[in-house]
XYZ file of C-alpha atoms in Angstrom:
143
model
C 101.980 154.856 76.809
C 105.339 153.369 76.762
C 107.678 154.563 73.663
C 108.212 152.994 70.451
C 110.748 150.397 70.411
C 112.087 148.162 67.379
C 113.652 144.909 68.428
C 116.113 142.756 66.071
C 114.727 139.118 66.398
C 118.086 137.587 65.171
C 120.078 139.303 68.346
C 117.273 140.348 70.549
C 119.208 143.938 70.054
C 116.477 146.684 71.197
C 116.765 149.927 69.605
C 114.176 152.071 71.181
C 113.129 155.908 70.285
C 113.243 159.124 72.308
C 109.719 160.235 71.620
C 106.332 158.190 70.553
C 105.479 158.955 66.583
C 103.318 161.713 66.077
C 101.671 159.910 63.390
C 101.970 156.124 61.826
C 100.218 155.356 58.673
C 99.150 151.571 58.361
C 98.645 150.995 54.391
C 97.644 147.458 53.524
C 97.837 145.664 50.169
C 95.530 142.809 48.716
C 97.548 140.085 47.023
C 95.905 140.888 43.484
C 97.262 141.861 40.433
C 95.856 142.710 37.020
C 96.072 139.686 34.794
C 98.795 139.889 32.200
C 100.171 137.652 28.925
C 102.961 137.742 26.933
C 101.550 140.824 25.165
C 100.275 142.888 28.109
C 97.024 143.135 29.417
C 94.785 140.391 29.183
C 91.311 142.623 28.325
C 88.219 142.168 26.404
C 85.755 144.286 24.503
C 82.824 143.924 27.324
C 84.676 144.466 30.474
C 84.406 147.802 32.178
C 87.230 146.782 34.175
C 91.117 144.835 34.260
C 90.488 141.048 35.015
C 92.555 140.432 38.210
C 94.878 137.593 38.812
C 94.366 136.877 43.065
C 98.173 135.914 43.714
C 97.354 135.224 47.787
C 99.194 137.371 50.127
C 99.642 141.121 50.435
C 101.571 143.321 52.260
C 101.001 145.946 55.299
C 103.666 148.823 55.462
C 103.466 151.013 58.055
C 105.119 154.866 57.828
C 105.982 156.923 60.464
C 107.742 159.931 61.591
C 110.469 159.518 64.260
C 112.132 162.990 66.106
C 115.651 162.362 67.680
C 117.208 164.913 69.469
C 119.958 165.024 71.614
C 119.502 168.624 73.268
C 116.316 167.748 75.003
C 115.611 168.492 78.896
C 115.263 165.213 80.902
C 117.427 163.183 78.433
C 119.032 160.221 80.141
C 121.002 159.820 76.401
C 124.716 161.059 76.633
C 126.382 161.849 73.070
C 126.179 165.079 71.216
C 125.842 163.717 67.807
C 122.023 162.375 67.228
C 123.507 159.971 64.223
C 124.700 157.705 67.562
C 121.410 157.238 67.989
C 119.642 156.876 64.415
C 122.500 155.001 63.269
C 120.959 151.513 63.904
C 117.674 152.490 61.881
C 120.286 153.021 58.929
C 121.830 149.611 59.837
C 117.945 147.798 59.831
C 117.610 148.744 55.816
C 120.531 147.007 55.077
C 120.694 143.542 53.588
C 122.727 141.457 56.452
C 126.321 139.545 55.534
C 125.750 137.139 57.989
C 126.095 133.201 56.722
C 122.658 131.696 55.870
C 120.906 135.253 55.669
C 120.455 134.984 52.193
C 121.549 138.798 52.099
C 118.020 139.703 53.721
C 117.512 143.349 55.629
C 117.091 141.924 59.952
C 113.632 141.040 60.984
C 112.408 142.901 63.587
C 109.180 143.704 65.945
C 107.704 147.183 66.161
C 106.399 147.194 69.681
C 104.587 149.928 70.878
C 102.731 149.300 74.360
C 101.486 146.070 75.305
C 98.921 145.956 72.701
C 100.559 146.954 69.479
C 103.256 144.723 67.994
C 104.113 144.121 63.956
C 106.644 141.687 62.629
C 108.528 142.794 59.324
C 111.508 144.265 57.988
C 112.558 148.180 57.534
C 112.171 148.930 53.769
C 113.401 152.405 53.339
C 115.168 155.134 55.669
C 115.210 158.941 55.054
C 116.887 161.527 57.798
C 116.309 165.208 58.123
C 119.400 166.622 60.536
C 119.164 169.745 62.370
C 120.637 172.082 64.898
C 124.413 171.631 64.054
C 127.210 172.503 66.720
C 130.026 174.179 66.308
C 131.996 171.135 65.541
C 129.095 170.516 62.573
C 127.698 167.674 64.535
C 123.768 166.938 64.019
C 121.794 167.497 67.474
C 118.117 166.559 65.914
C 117.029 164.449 63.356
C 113.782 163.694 62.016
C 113.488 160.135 60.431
């Protein structure tokens, strides 16, 4: 299967990944919320339950685990600092300062094979950095 690739719809930038996730988590959200007033929940004595308020929509989120690392055999990537190559996925959970952006984080597609494609933005980033050199440069990362 071909590897994991993100690509920035704005600038057709592709930022594409070493190795495939080991995992990916697909979570998906009904667009329903418990019914509320000015003075909380709206509840009554006979109901076992919240009343829910359907607001339309939802949200999918999708959360995966992404290994980066420089030092591996085969490699066709030439840098010995891994944050040259995670750096962009820092750089998709940012909100843009382009004109007419509305300060909004880059849309982009998370395309893996021919099969599998999503449309959204990157909500949150977290890095784990390994196997320092010498020179205290990062060699693996897992985001």
């Amino acid at each position: 299967m071909e590897r994991v690739a993100f690509l920035i719809e704005d600038t057709a930038e592709r930022i594409g990944c070493l190795l495939n996730p080991e995992s990916v988590v697909i979570r998906r959200q009904a667009g329903v919320r418990a019914r509320r007033s000015a003075g909380g929940l709206v509840t009554g004595a006979d109901l076992a339950d919240d009343q829910l308020l359907y607001s339309g929509g939802g949200n999918t989120e999708l959360t995966m685990n992404l290994l980066f690392d420089v030092s591996l055999a085969g490699s066709s990537i030439a840098t010995e600092d891994v944050r040259d190559l995670t750096g962009p996925f820092w750089r998709l959970a940012e909100s843009s300062q382009q004109a007419g952006s509305c300060g909004h984080p880059p849309i982009c597609r998370f395309v893996w094979g021919k099969n599998w494609q999503m449309s959204g933005i990157v909500a949150a980033v977290a890095e784990r950095l390994e196997y320092f050199t010498q020179a205290g440069q990062p060699r693996r990362s897992l985001m």
